[in-house]
Every structure is written in C-alpha cells, then in structure tokens.
Amino acid sequence: MDGLKLWLAEVGRKAYVAFIEQDRWKLYLKGLGITMEVAFFAAIIGIIIGTVLAFMKLSVKRNGKPSFLARIANAYIDIIRGTPSVLQLLIMWFIILSFCRNKILVACLSFGINSGAYVAEIVRAGILAVDKGQTEAGRSLGLSQFQTMRYIVIPQAFKNVLPPLGNEFIVLLKETAILGYVALDDLTRVANQITSRTYEAFMPLIGAALIYFVIIKILTILLNKMERRLRKSDNR
Amino acid sequence: MITVKNLHKSFEDNNHVLRGVNYHISPGEKIVIVGPSGSGKSTFLRCLNLLERPTEGEIWFDGQCITDERVDINHVRQHMGMVFQHFNLFHNLTIMDNIILAPTKLKLQTVEEAKENALKLLTRVGLQEKADAYPASLSGGQKQRIAIVRSLAMNPRVMLFDEPTSALDPEMVGEVLQVMKELADSGMTMVVVTHEMGFAREVGTKVLFMDGGNIVEENTPAEFFGNPQAPRLKEFLSKVL
C-alpha cells in the first residue's frame, strides 16, 4: 500500500514538474501552435505546388512524348524526393533564404516545397485513376479538354485524392518535428528542452507524443467524415 | 454527309489497324458495321469523330475536312453524338446534370431550355422519374438509354454507336435496341458497330463487313445475309447466325 502511495506521489511530482511548474504547459501549447501553423501553411503551399506539378507532368506533346513542362516537374520531384527533408530545411534556412529572418516563413516554404513533390504524385495518380471513358464521353459531346477536366475528371479525381492527401498531411504534421534543427520551438523541441531542464524525460516526451496522437486522431475522424460525404454519389 | 478517304490508323506498337478505308455515308442512312474482333470496326467508328486521330487519310463531314489540323474539332463533335459500350455516364453528376452539362456549358441552351428538353427526351425512353438519381443506381440498360438521351440532347446530325449492347445483360439488350430502332425511324443518320445481327437486318440500310482493317463487303441487309460473297464473310456468318 505504502509503495503504491509513494509511487503515485512520485508520478504526481513528475507531472507537476513537467507540466505545471513555471507554467510549462504554456510552452507545450506554444510549441503545438508552431507545429500546427507550419503544417497548415506548408500543406496549402504543398497542395498548390503539387497540383501545378501534377498537370505539368500530365502534359504531353502531340507525339505522346513528355513535354518540356513534364521534364521540369520530373526534375523537381526527383530532387525533392531524393534528399532528406531535414537537409532541405537546413539548406533553405542557411543558404537559399539566409537573408530571411522569419523562421516560420522559411519553415512553411521548405515543408511546402517538400510536400508539393509528394502531392504531385497523389494528384496525378488521382486524375489517371478516373476512367478514360469519362474523358472520351465528355470530348465526344463537344466539351473542350479544359471543360472535361473541370466538370467531369477533377470532381471525380478529388474523391480519389482525398484519402492519400489526408495521409500526406498527417506525415507532414509529424515531419515538422525536425523544426528544432533551425531552432524553432515546435512541440517536439519544447518537450526536449523541458527534459534537459528538469532531468526528467518520461513526462515531457510521452506528453508530447500524446498531444500529436490526439491531434492526428481528430484529423483522421474529420477526413473519414468528409470522404463518406463525397462517396454519396457512388451508391444512391 | 460523311466521306472517308483512304483512312489509315496505326498505333504506337506498329499495329496497323485500318488500312485505307474508303466509304461514303448519306443523310438518313443507318450503317451497321459487323466483323470479328480486331478487324478495326471500333477504331473506324472512333476515327469518325476523331477520338482516334487517323495516321493518314481524310474524313469529310458536311462538306468540311475535319482531319484538317485547323478545324475546331470540339465544334464538329457537337453535331456527332456517340454512344459507348460502357455507357460512360458521368459518375459525379445526376442523370439530369449528365444530360444538360454539354448543352448548357457550351452555351447552346439555357438551363431551363435544357432541362425541359431533357425531360422530354427522358420521357421518350421512359426514364423521366430517374432525373435526380445518380448513374450508380441504374441498371445497364437504363444507363445506356440515358447515354443515348445525353447525346441526343445536343441535337446531333449523326449518331455513332460503339457496340452499345455488348456490355449489357441479355435481358436488357432489347430495351436499348428498341430505343435505337425508334431513333432510326425518326430519320436519324446512324453508324452502328454491333454484334446484333437481328438489328442489322431489321434497321440497317447498309451492312458493312470489316476484316483486317478494311471493308470487305458492303450490301443491303437482304443481300448481305442472304447472298454473302466474300469467303471470310460466309465463314463469319456461319458462326454467328
């Protein structure tokens, strides 16, 4: 009995040190704010870049060979996928955008550019997964390539794209844990700092992990809901 | 109405599908094309509205050479309806929106006009109560009837049918053929690729037999089925009839 009491008191003390003392919970909250901010804006940048790249990649010359734009898109994707995102972040911060002192901005751009390469493949696959007959039917009615894309292919591709896009966002959100490399106080770095200040690893690290988990769980539920709504036309 | 001159089509893998097809279709004719698979009949049909670009040769439609690079093919296609083997209804749209999409987006009709017209056509094929349904909830036969209506909503001058009943359950073939027969009776110019010999005999003004990338025999249905000339056609008919 006494052992249990002692153990509970110890856990309570550790939790107090990790979260309450000196208002440390505010640091976690701030860290989470930075994590979410970077993930959110990077996702938007990534979706824009990725969509543009996807259409570049899909463009073909009359003879069926990849166009100049497609080559550029391929090179972009190769470079981004072929190097670690930590390095990309460091290169952006210390070399390419070294004149820019706004760390958040640099982080959003770096992650956005990185995510764009993956989103490009997702969007391209989503468009290619739409049955060719849909395009043929649209074109046979006299609709232009653009109109067929706009009214028929893209709405259907959107349904294909949403689940992997949600997945990409989740990966992105967790990948921001490397923001500490450029001294941005995201959730992971905050937990790490508190660990080294209090000499207690368990509570800050597990606490931060739990926060990530809950956020992503909520996201997953929202995404599933959206997906179900989009599938309405499949079975009515 | 449609004149085809020396039409060649080969695909990338050096597969020479069409080998110099020549043909002329007059207004009001119902041309039925039959032949073994791989004979080029579907490719021929798909060349007529340039879903496949011919590698060589010319196609003239209403006095215009549509294989000319400068021709606005989207505009030409507005006058040529096409019905596909797999229906190809737009999954993301209701039946009504499937039908009015092209006429309204191409600014040929207002939404009200298009809807009124669509309802008339739907009534003609007995599917007016399906206007707000999605394609996924329809049977194959219903889908194909809707696909025909969707093409007709553009008021085409000619209708192309690419094996319209081949993907249907046997029970549903009749309802689609019935719609096609009524369409034929209304005077529409039609080009039909099919395996339905009964339809060819009954509705066709001309029946073509294609084999090896060319038209091997062309005749009226009575002569075509009653007195076939080419040995390949005789062999074909002996197997399918």
GROMACS .gro file of C-alpha atoms in nm:
model
  477
    1MET     CA    1   0.000   0.000   0.000
    2ASP     CA    2   0.270   0.242   0.105
    3GLY     CA    3   0.464   0.152  -0.206
    4LEU     CA    4   0.173   0.245  -0.429
    5LYS     CA    5   0.120   0.572  -0.242
    6LEU     CA    6   0.483   0.659  -0.281
    7TRP     CA    7   0.475   0.572  -0.650
    8LEU     CA    8   0.165   0.785  -0.709
    9ALA     CA    9   0.320   1.077  -0.524
   10GLU     CA   10   0.629   1.041  -0.741
   11VAL     CA   11   0.422   1.037  -1.062
   12GLY     CA   12   0.232   1.340  -0.944
   13ARG     CA   13   0.552   1.526  -0.867
   14LYS     CA   14   0.698   1.442  -1.205
   15ALA     CA   15   0.383   1.552  -1.384
   16TYR     CA   16   0.385   1.871  -1.179
   17VAL     CA   17   0.745   1.942  -1.275
   18ALA     CA   18   0.688   1.857  -1.640
   19PHE     CA   19   0.365   2.046  -1.697
   20ILE     CA   20   0.269   2.284  -1.415
   21GLU     CA   21   0.584   2.426  -1.258
   22GLN     CA   22   0.680   2.765  -1.403
   23ASP     CA   23   0.370   2.743  -1.625
   24ARG     CA   24   0.545   2.495  -1.851
   25TRP     CA   25   0.214   2.388  -2.011
   26LYS     CA   26   0.218   2.722  -2.187
   27LEU     CA   27   0.541   2.618  -2.360
   28TYR     CA   28   0.381   2.297  -2.492
   29LEU     CA   29   0.085   2.495  -2.614
   30LYS     CA   30   0.308   2.745  -2.789
   31GLY     CA   31   0.507   2.460  -2.940
   32LEU     CA   32   0.189   2.295  -3.064
   33GLY     CA   33   0.087   2.629  -3.212
   34ILE     CA   34   0.409   2.650  -3.414
   35THR     CA   35   0.378   2.286  -3.523
   36MET     CA   36   0.021   2.339  -3.643
   37GLU     CA   37   0.097   2.674  -3.806
   38VAL     CA   38   0.386   2.537  -4.011
   39ALA     CA   39   0.197   2.217  -4.101
   40PHE     CA   40  -0.112   2.410  -4.209
   41PHE     CA   41   0.057   2.666  -4.432
   42ALA     CA   42   0.303   2.411  -4.568
   43ALA     CA   43   0.006   2.190  -4.664
   44ILE     CA   44  -0.155   2.477  -4.853
   45ILE     CA   45   0.169   2.559  -5.033
   46GLY     CA   46   0.221   2.188  -5.098
   47ILE     CA   47  -0.123   2.140  -5.249
   48ILE     CA   48  -0.078   2.439  -5.478
   49ILE     CA   49   0.270   2.334  -5.593
   50GLY     CA   50   0.166   1.969  -5.615
   51THR     CA   51  -0.140   2.040  -5.829
   52VAL     CA   52   0.060   2.256  -6.069
   53LEU     CA   53   0.332   1.990  -6.091
   54ALA     CA   54   0.074   1.717  -6.149
   55PHE     CA   55  -0.070   1.898  -6.451
   56MET     CA   56   0.278   1.973  -6.578
   57LYS     CA   57   0.359   1.605  -6.551
   58LEU     CA   58   0.041   1.507  -6.733
   59SER     CA   59   0.108   1.738  -7.026
   60VAL     CA   60   0.224   1.551  -7.330
   61LYS     CA   61   0.333   1.658  -7.672
   62ARG     CA   62   0.127   1.562  -7.975
   63ASN     CA   63   0.353   1.264  -8.040
   64GLY     CA   64   0.286   1.134  -7.688
   65LYS     CA   65   0.632   1.215  -7.552
   66PRO     CA   66   0.665   1.408  -7.221
   67SER     CA   67   0.660   1.784  -7.272
   68PHE     CA   68   0.922   2.033  -7.155
   69LEU     CA   69   0.699   2.118  -6.858
   70ALA     CA   70   0.673   1.750  -6.768
   71ARG     CA   71   1.053   1.725  -6.765
   72ILE     CA   72   1.080   2.020  -6.528
   73ALA     CA   73   0.822   1.867  -6.296
   74ASN     CA   74   1.003   1.534  -6.301
   75ALA     CA   75   1.333   1.700  -6.213
   76TYR     CA   76   1.169   1.886  -5.923
   77ILE     CA   77   1.014   1.570  -5.786
   78ASP     CA   78   1.339   1.376  -5.825
   79ILE     CA   79   1.542   1.633  -5.635
   80ILE     CA   80   1.293   1.676  -5.352
   81ARG     CA   81   1.227   1.306  -5.305
   82GLY     CA   82   1.595   1.225  -5.335
   83THR     CA   83   1.711   1.436  -5.040
   84PRO     CA   84   1.617   1.430  -4.669
   85SER     CA   85   1.371   1.696  -4.558
   86VAL     CA   86   1.597   1.791  -4.268
   87LEU     CA   87   1.867   1.882  -4.516
   88GLN     CA   88   1.621   2.072  -4.730
   89LEU     CA   89   1.518   2.273  -4.426
   90LEU     CA   90   1.877   2.346  -4.333
   91ILE     CA   91   1.966   2.441  -4.690
   92MET     CA   92   1.669   2.676  -4.708
   93TRP     CA   93   1.748   2.838  -4.373
   94PHE     CA   94   2.126   2.867  -4.400
   95ILE     CA   95   2.177   2.906  -4.774
   96ILE     CA   96   1.888   2.985  -5.005
   97LEU     CA   97   1.681   3.203  -4.776
   98SER     CA   98   1.962   3.301  -4.537
   99PHE     CA   99   1.865   3.668  -4.582
  100CYS     CA  100   1.517   3.599  -4.442
  101ARG     CA  101   1.499   3.617  -4.063
  102ASN     CA  102   1.139   3.494  -4.038
  103LYS     CA  103   1.191   3.133  -3.936
  104ILE     CA  104   0.826   3.038  -3.960
  105LEU     CA  105   0.806   3.164  -4.317
  106VAL     CA  106   1.118   2.972  -4.418
  107ALA     CA  107   0.985   2.659  -4.248
  108CYS     CA  108   0.647   2.684  -4.423
  109LEU     CA  109   0.816   2.730  -4.760
  110SER     CA  110   1.061   2.448  -4.704
  111PHE     CA  111   0.797   2.199  -4.595
  112GLY     CA  112   0.556   2.323  -4.861
  113ILE     CA  113   0.812   2.270  -5.135
  114ASN     CA  114   0.887   1.927  -4.995
  115SER     CA  115   0.523   1.826  -4.965
  116GLY     CA  116   0.450   1.954  -5.316
  117ALA     CA  117   0.658   1.676  -5.468
  118TYR     CA  118   0.454   1.409  -5.291
  119VAL     CA  119   0.121   1.583  -5.353
  120ALA     CA  120   0.209   1.598  -5.724
  121GLU     CA  121   0.222   1.220  -5.741
  122ILE     CA  122  -0.101   1.189  -5.543
  123VAL     CA  123  -0.291   1.430  -5.767
  124ARG     CA  124  -0.150   1.277  -6.084
  125ALA     CA  125  -0.250   0.928  -5.973
  126GLY     CA  126  -0.595   1.055  -5.875
  127ILE     CA  127  -0.651   1.204  -6.220
  128LEU     CA  128  -0.518   0.899  -6.402
  129ALA     CA  129  -0.746   0.677  -6.194
  130VAL     CA  130  -1.055   0.838  -6.348
  131ASP     CA  131  -1.178   0.608  -6.623
  132LYS     CA  132  -1.066   0.717  -6.969
  133GLY     CA  133  -1.423   0.666  -7.088
  134GLN     CA  134  -1.531   0.966  -6.882
  135THR     CA  135  -1.296   1.191  -7.077
  136GLU     CA  136  -1.398   1.035  -7.407
  137ALA     CA  137  -1.767   1.086  -7.331
  138GLY     CA  138  -1.704   1.449  -7.242
  139ARG     CA  139  -1.498   1.515  -7.552
  140SER     CA  140  -1.746   1.332  -7.777
  141LEU     CA  141  -2.015   1.576  -7.665
  142GLY     CA  142  -1.804   1.864  -7.787
  143LEU     CA  143  -1.668   1.978  -7.449
  144SER     CA  144  -1.311   2.105  -7.463
  145GLN     CA  145  -1.024   1.933  -7.285
  146PHE     CA  146  -1.042   2.201  -7.016
  147GLN     CA  147  -1.420   2.175  -6.968
  148THR     CA  148  -1.398   1.797  -6.949
  149MET     CA  149  -1.130   1.828  -6.681
  150ARG     CA  150  -1.317   2.096  -6.491
  151TYR     CA  151  -1.665   1.941  -6.479
  152ILE     CA  152  -1.602   1.568  -6.504
  153VAL     CA  153  -1.250   1.449  -6.433
  154ILE     CA  154  -1.140   1.676  -6.148
  155PRO     CA  155  -1.453   1.629  -5.933
  156GLN     CA  156  -1.406   1.253  -5.963
  157ALA     CA  157  -1.030   1.274  -5.910
  158PHE     CA  158  -1.091   1.474  -5.593
  159LYS     CA  159  -1.257   1.173  -5.438
  160ASN     CA  160  -0.959   0.954  -5.524
  161VAL     CA  161  -0.714   1.211  -5.398
  162LEU     CA  162  -0.864   1.293  -5.061
  163PRO     CA  163  -0.755   0.985  -4.860
  164PRO     CA  164  -0.388   0.991  -4.968
  165LEU     CA  165  -0.387   1.369  -4.932
  166GLY     CA  166  -0.506   1.334  -4.574
  167ASN     CA  167  -0.231   1.083  -4.519
  168GLU     CA  168   0.023   1.325  -4.665
  169PHE     CA  169  -0.095   1.597  -4.426
  170ILE     CA  170  -0.052   1.366  -4.129
  171VAL     CA  171   0.300   1.279  -4.240
  172LEU     CA  172   0.372   1.648  -4.285
  173LEU     CA  173   0.241   1.735  -3.942
  174LYS     CA  174   0.474   1.485  -3.778
  175GLU     CA  175   0.766   1.577  -4.000
  176THR     CA  176   0.761   1.928  -3.856
  177ALA     CA  177   0.924   1.768  -3.551
  178ILE     CA  178   1.255   1.845  -3.720
  179LEU     CA  179   1.194   2.220  -3.685
  180GLY     CA  180   1.426   2.214  -3.387
  181TYR     CA  181   1.716   2.190  -3.633
  182VAL     CA  182   1.666   2.555  -3.717
  183ALA     CA  183   1.592   2.645  -3.354
  184LEU     CA  184   1.217   2.678  -3.394
  185ASP     CA  185   1.036   2.584  -3.074
  186ASP     CA  186   0.787   2.334  -3.205
  187LEU     CA  187   0.620   2.077  -2.982
  188THR     CA  188   0.897   1.821  -3.005
  189ARG     CA  189   1.174   2.068  -2.931
  190VAL     CA  190   0.981   2.211  -2.635
  191ALA     CA  191   0.943   1.865  -2.487
  192ASN     CA  192   1.313   1.800  -2.543
  193GLN     CA  193   1.412   2.129  -2.379
  194ILE     CA  194   1.197   2.065  -2.074
  195THR     CA  195   1.352   1.721  -2.048
  196SER     CA  196   1.701   1.866  -2.032
  197ARG     CA  197   1.597   2.137  -1.789
  198THR     CA  198   1.418   1.909  -1.541
  199TYR     CA  199   1.629   1.594  -1.590
  200GLU     CA  200   1.302   1.406  -1.633
  201ALA     CA  201   1.238   1.250  -1.976
  202PHE     CA  202   0.924   1.045  -1.928
  203MET     CA  203   0.652   1.303  -1.877
  204PRO     CA  204   0.753   1.563  -2.138
  205LEU     CA  205   0.823   1.311  -2.414
  206ILE     CA  206   0.520   1.091  -2.356
  207GLY     CA  207   0.310   1.403  -2.307
  208ALA     CA  208   0.420   1.547  -2.641
  209ALA     CA  209   0.360   1.213  -2.812
  210LEU     CA  210   0.007   1.205  -2.671
  211ILE     CA  211  -0.064   1.553  -2.800
  212TYR     CA  212   0.046   1.455  -3.152
  213PHE     CA  213  -0.162   1.142  -3.130
  214VAL     CA  214  -0.481   1.319  -3.024
  215ILE     CA  215  -0.447   1.588  -3.292
  216ILE     CA  216  -0.396   1.328  -3.562
  217LYS     CA  217  -0.681   1.114  -3.434
  218ILE     CA  218  -0.915   1.413  -3.461
  219LEU     CA  219  -0.788   1.482  -3.813
  220THR     CA  220  -0.847   1.122  -3.912
  221ILE     CA  221  -1.206   1.134  -3.793
  222LEU     CA  222  -1.271   1.457  -3.984
  223LEU     CA  223  -1.117   1.316  -4.302
  224ASN     CA  224  -1.324   0.999  -4.282
  225LYS     CA  225  -1.639   1.205  -4.246
  226MET     CA  226  -1.552   1.414  -4.550
  227GLU     CA  227  -1.470   1.106  -4.752
  228ARG     CA  228  -1.802   0.946  -4.669
  229ARG     CA  229  -1.988   1.256  -4.777
  230LEU     CA  230  -1.801   1.261  -5.109
  231ARG     CA  231  -1.885   0.897  -5.177
  232LYS     CA  232  -2.255   0.979  -5.170
  233SER     CA  233  -2.296   0.960  -5.547
  234ASP     CA  234  -2.148   0.611  -5.557
  235ASN     CA  235  -2.440   0.434  -5.401
  236ARG     CA  236  -2.751   0.641  -5.435
  237MET     CA  237  -2.279   1.352  -9.511
  238ILE     CA  238  -1.965   1.168  -9.406
  239THR     CA  239  -1.699   1.076  -9.659
  240VAL     CA  240  -1.395   0.875  -9.562
  241LYS     CA  241  -1.097   0.872  -9.796
  242ASN     CA  242  -0.805   0.632  -9.770
  243LEU     CA  243  -0.821   0.612  -9.390
  244HIS     CA  244  -0.518   0.459  -9.218
  245LYS     CA  245  -0.462   0.420  -8.848
  246SER     CA  246  -0.170   0.256  -8.678
  247PHE     CA  247  -0.092   0.258  -8.311
  248GLU     CA  248   0.246   0.311  -8.147
  249ASP     CA  249   0.331  -0.057  -8.131
  250ASN     CA  250   0.319  -0.065  -8.512
  251ASN     CA  251  -0.022  -0.221  -8.502
  252HIS     CA  252  -0.172  -0.125  -8.836
  253VAL     CA  253  -0.545  -0.134  -8.758
  254LEU     CA  254  -0.701   0.048  -9.051
  255ARG     CA  255  -0.559   0.000  -9.399
  256GLY     CA  256  -0.703   0.252  -9.638
  257VAL     CA  257  -1.076   0.257  -9.571
  258ASN     CA  258  -1.296   0.446  -9.820
  259TYR     CA  259  -1.664   0.500  -9.758
  260HIS     CA  260  -1.947   0.743  -9.804
  261ILE     CA  261  -2.248   0.784  -9.575
  262SER     CA  262  -2.554   0.976  -9.696
  263PRO     CA  263  -2.801   1.157  -9.470
  264GLY     CA  264  -3.064   0.929  -9.318
  265GLU     CA  265  -2.867   0.611  -9.372
  266LYS     CA  266  -2.830   0.355  -9.097
  267ILE     CA  267  -2.493   0.189  -9.146
  268VAL     CA  268  -2.435  -0.124  -8.945
  269ILE     CA  269  -2.076  -0.246  -8.916
  270VAL     CA  270  -2.006  -0.606  -8.820
  271GLY     CA  271  -1.692  -0.812  -8.814
  272PRO     CA  272  -1.462  -1.019  -8.595
  273SER     CA  273  -1.285  -0.854  -8.304
  274GLY     CA  274  -0.965  -0.682  -8.404
  275SER     CA  275  -1.100  -0.608  -8.751
  276GLY     CA  276  -1.081  -0.232  -8.689
  277LYS     CA  277  -1.453  -0.158  -8.676
  278SER     CA  278  -1.444   0.025  -8.343
  279THR     CA  279  -1.131   0.215  -8.446
  280PHE     CA  280  -1.304   0.314  -8.768
  281LEU     CA  281  -1.602   0.447  -8.574
  282ARG     CA  282  -1.381   0.631  -8.327
  283CYS     CA  283  -1.195   0.793  -8.615
  284LEU     CA  284  -1.518   0.945  -8.744
  285ASN     CA  285  -1.531   1.190  -8.452
  286LEU     CA  286  -1.154   1.190  -8.410
  287LEU     CA  287  -1.144   1.019  -8.072
  288GLU     CA  288  -0.867   0.841  -8.261
  289ARG     CA  289  -0.661   1.059  -8.489
  290PRO     CA  290  -0.606   0.888  -8.823
  291THR     CA  291  -0.246   0.846  -8.926
  292GLU     CA  292  -0.337   0.904  -9.288
  293GLY     CA  293  -0.639   0.990  -9.499
  294GLU     CA  294  -0.926   1.236  -9.485
  295ILE     CA  295  -1.267   1.249  -9.323
  296TRP     CA  296  -1.524   1.493  -9.458
  297PHE     CA  297  -1.831   1.584  -9.254
  298ASP     CA  298  -2.095   1.814  -9.401
  299GLY     CA  299  -1.854   1.949  -9.660
  300GLN     CA  300  -1.574   2.015  -9.412
  301CYS     CA  301  -1.249   1.821  -9.397
  302ILE     CA  302  -1.237   1.753  -9.023
  303THR     CA  303  -0.898   1.582  -9.032
  304ASP     CA  304  -0.751   1.923  -9.118
  305GLU     CA  305  -0.547   2.040  -8.818
  306ARG     CA  306  -0.707   2.385  -8.826
  307VAL     CA  307  -1.062   2.259  -8.778
  308ASP     CA  308  -1.211   2.313  -8.431
  309ILE     CA  309  -1.289   1.952  -8.352
  310ASN     CA  310  -1.491   2.041  -8.042
  311HIS     CA  311  -1.733   2.226  -8.262
  312VAL     CA  312  -1.759   1.936  -8.507
  313ARG     CA  313  -1.823   1.689  -8.226
  314GLN     CA  314  -2.125   1.890  -8.109
  315HIS     CA  315  -2.300   1.758  -8.417
  316MET     CA  316  -2.189   1.397  -8.382
  317GLY     CA  317  -2.333   1.203  -8.093
  318MET     CA  318  -2.153   0.898  -7.965
  319VAL     CA  319  -2.273   0.608  -7.752
  320PHE     CA  320  -2.014   0.383  -7.588
  321GLN     CA  321  -2.004   0.018  -7.496
  322HIS     CA  322  -1.956   0.104  -7.129
  323PHE     CA  323  -2.209   0.391  -7.126
  324ASN     CA  324  -1.961   0.635  -6.972
  325LEU     CA  325  -2.222   0.831  -6.782
  326PHE     CA  326  -2.055   1.091  -6.561
  327HIS     CA  327  -2.047   0.929  -6.217
  328ASN     CA  328  -2.028   1.258  -6.031
  329LEU     CA  329  -2.345   1.404  -6.179
  330THR     CA  330  -2.716   1.322  -6.157
  331ILE     CA  331  -2.892   1.197  -6.467
  332MET     CA  332  -3.034   1.542  -6.532
  333ASP     CA  333  -2.692   1.706  -6.498
  334ASN     CA  334  -2.540   1.439  -6.722
  335ILE     CA  335  -2.783   1.538  -6.993
  336ILE     CA  336  -2.772   1.916  -6.963
  337LEU     CA  337  -2.397   1.954  -6.896
  338ALA     CA  338  -2.282   1.984  -7.256
  339PRO     CA  339  -2.573   2.193  -7.395
  340THR     CA  340  -2.551   2.444  -7.110
  341LYS     CA  341  -2.173   2.465  -7.070
  342LEU     CA  342  -2.136   2.509  -7.445
  343LYS     CA  343  -2.397   2.784  -7.421
  344LEU     CA  344  -2.627   2.623  -7.677
  345GLN     CA  345  -2.927   2.623  -7.443
  346THR     CA  346  -3.021   2.796  -7.120
  347VAL     CA  347  -3.053   2.574  -6.813
  348GLU     CA  348  -3.435   2.595  -6.833
  349GLU     CA  349  -3.445   2.504  -7.201
  350ALA     CA  350  -3.201   2.221  -7.150
  351LYS     CA  351  -3.397   2.079  -6.857
  352GLU     CA  352  -3.723   2.095  -7.045
  353ASN     CA  353  -3.564   1.927  -7.344
  354ALA     CA  354  -3.401   1.664  -7.121
  355LEU     CA  355  -3.732   1.579  -6.957
  356LYS     CA  356  -3.893   1.536  -7.298
  357LEU     CA  357  -3.618   1.300  -7.407
  358LEU     CA  358  -3.625   1.110  -7.078
  359THR     CA  359  -3.999   1.062  -7.116
  360ARG     CA  360  -3.938   0.928  -7.465
  361VAL     CA  361  -3.722   0.648  -7.322
  362GLY     CA  362  -3.944   0.602  -7.016
  363LEU     CA  363  -3.694   0.718  -6.755
  364GLN     CA  364  -3.830   1.058  -6.651
  365GLU     CA  365  -3.853   0.955  -6.285
  366LYS     CA  366  -3.476   0.892  -6.277
  367ALA     CA  367  -3.382   1.256  -6.344
  368ASP     CA  368  -3.241   1.314  -5.996
  369ALA     CA  369  -3.078   0.975  -5.949
  370TYR     CA  370  -2.707   0.909  -5.983
  371PRO     CA  371  -2.582   0.670  -6.253
  372ALA     CA  372  -2.462   0.417  -5.994
  373SER     CA  373  -2.823   0.337  -5.903
  374LEU     CA  374  -2.929   0.244  -6.258
  375SER     CA  375  -2.923  -0.086  -6.443
  376GLY     CA  376  -2.705  -0.126  -6.751
  377GLY     CA  377  -2.998  -0.093  -6.986
  378GLN     CA  378  -3.115   0.224  -6.814
  379LYS     CA  379  -2.765   0.368  -6.824
  380GLN     CA  380  -2.736   0.308  -7.195
  381ARG     CA  381  -3.075   0.464  -7.265
  382ILE     CA  382  -2.963   0.768  -7.063
  383ALA     CA  383  -2.637   0.778  -7.259
  384ILE     CA  384  -2.836   0.788  -7.582
  385VAL     CA  385  -3.053   1.067  -7.443
  386ARG     CA  386  -2.742   1.259  -7.337
  387SER     CA  387  -2.611   1.250  -7.693
  388LEU     CA  388  -2.949   1.341  -7.839
  389ALA     CA  389  -2.972   1.645  -7.613
  390MET     CA  390  -2.708   1.806  -7.835
  391ASN     CA  391  -2.937   1.767  -8.141
  392PRO     CA  392  -2.668   1.582  -8.336
  393ARG     CA  393  -2.688   1.528  -8.711
  394VAL     CA  394  -2.541   1.181  -8.686
  395MET     CA  395  -2.519   0.924  -8.407
  396LEU     CA  396  -2.230   0.681  -8.366
  397PHE     CA  397  -2.284   0.365  -8.162
  398ASP     CA  398  -1.984   0.163  -8.046
  399GLU     CA  399  -2.114  -0.183  -7.950
  400PRO     CA  400  -2.393  -0.029  -7.743
  401THR     CA  401  -2.536  -0.361  -7.621
  402SER     CA  402  -2.218  -0.565  -7.573
  403ALA     CA  403  -2.181  -0.486  -7.203
  404LEU     CA  404  -2.545  -0.547  -7.119
  405ASP     CA  405  -2.719  -0.836  -6.951
  406PRO     CA  406  -2.908  -1.027  -7.222
  407GLU     CA  407  -3.239  -0.921  -7.071
  408MET     CA  408  -3.156  -0.554  -7.119
  409VAL     CA  409  -3.043  -0.567  -7.480
  410GLY     CA  410  -3.400  -0.539  -7.606
  411GLU     CA  411  -3.486  -0.213  -7.435
  412VAL     CA  412  -3.175  -0.042  -7.577
  413LEU     CA  413  -3.229  -0.177  -7.928
  414GLN     CA  414  -3.590  -0.056  -7.908
  415VAL     CA  415  -3.473   0.300  -7.838
  416MET     CA  416  -3.227   0.274  -8.126
  417LYS     CA  417  -3.498   0.148  -8.358
  418GLU     CA  418  -3.724   0.439  -8.270
  419LEU     CA  419  -3.435   0.673  -8.330
  420ALA     CA  420  -3.375   0.515  -8.668
  421ASP     CA  421  -3.743   0.550  -8.756
  422SER     CA  422  -3.725   0.921  -8.672
  423GLY     CA  423  -3.479   0.960  -8.959
  424MET     CA  424  -3.152   0.998  -8.769
  425THR     CA  425  -2.834   0.914  -8.958
  426MET     CA  426  -2.669   0.634  -8.765
  427VAL     CA  427  -2.346   0.437  -8.775
  428VAL     CA  428  -2.363   0.131  -8.553
  429VAL     CA  429  -2.091  -0.117  -8.465
  430THR     CA  430  -2.265  -0.419  -8.320
  431HIS     CA  431  -2.287  -0.794  -8.291
  432GLU     CA  432  -2.668  -0.783  -8.302
  433MET     CA  433  -2.736  -0.939  -8.644
  434GLY     CA  434  -3.111  -0.907  -8.592
  435PHE     CA  435  -3.074  -0.533  -8.553
  436ALA     CA  436  -2.851  -0.514  -8.860
  437ARG     CA  437  -3.107  -0.699  -9.069
  438GLU     CA  438  -3.406  -0.506  -8.945
  439VAL     CA  439  -3.279  -0.149  -8.912
  440GLY     CA  440  -2.974  -0.119  -9.133
  441THR     CA  441  -2.993   0.042  -9.474
  442LYS     CA  442  -2.642  -0.092  -9.541
  443VAL     CA  443  -2.441  -0.356  -9.365
  444LEU     CA  444  -2.060  -0.350  -9.376
  445PHE     CA  445  -1.832  -0.639  -9.301
  446MET     CA  446  -1.488  -0.536  -9.181
  447ASP     CA  447  -1.187  -0.764  -9.157
  448GLY     CA  448  -0.814  -0.700  -9.142
  449GLY     CA  449  -0.852  -0.323  -9.131
  450ASN     CA  450  -1.070  -0.278  -9.433
  451ILE     CA  451  -1.428  -0.306  -9.556
  452VAL     CA  452  -1.452  -0.648  -9.716
  453GLU     CA  453  -1.816  -0.643  -9.815
  454GLU     CA  454  -2.094  -0.387  -9.823
  455ASN     CA  455  -2.453  -0.453  -9.913
  456THR     CA  456  -2.819  -0.415  -9.825
  457PRO     CA  457  -2.918  -0.634  -9.530
  458ALA     CA  458  -3.118  -0.873  -9.751
  459GLU     CA  459  -2.825  -0.935  -9.987
  460PHE     CA  460  -2.566  -0.923  -9.711
  461PHE     CA  461  -2.725  -1.202  -9.511
  462GLY     CA  462  -2.899  -1.385  -9.795
  463ASN     CA  463  -2.624  -1.385 -10.050
  464PRO     CA  464  -2.281  -1.316  -9.897
  465GLN     CA  465  -1.992  -1.310 -10.146
  466ALA     CA  466  -1.660  -1.297  -9.961
  467PRO     CA  467  -1.547  -1.632  -9.818
  468ARG     CA  468  -1.442  -1.464  -9.493
  469LEU     CA  469  -1.792  -1.320  -9.454
  470LYS     CA  470  -1.953  -1.657  -9.526
  471GLU     CA  471  -1.737  -1.812  -9.258
  472PHE     CA  472  -1.821  -1.531  -9.015
  473LEU     CA  473  -2.194  -1.555  -9.075
  474SER     CA  474  -2.193  -1.931  -9.041
  475LYS     CA  475  -2.053  -1.884  -8.692
  476VAL     CA  476  -2.272  -1.602  -8.565
  477LEU     CA  477  -2.610  -1.683  -8.717
   0.00000   0.00000   0.00000
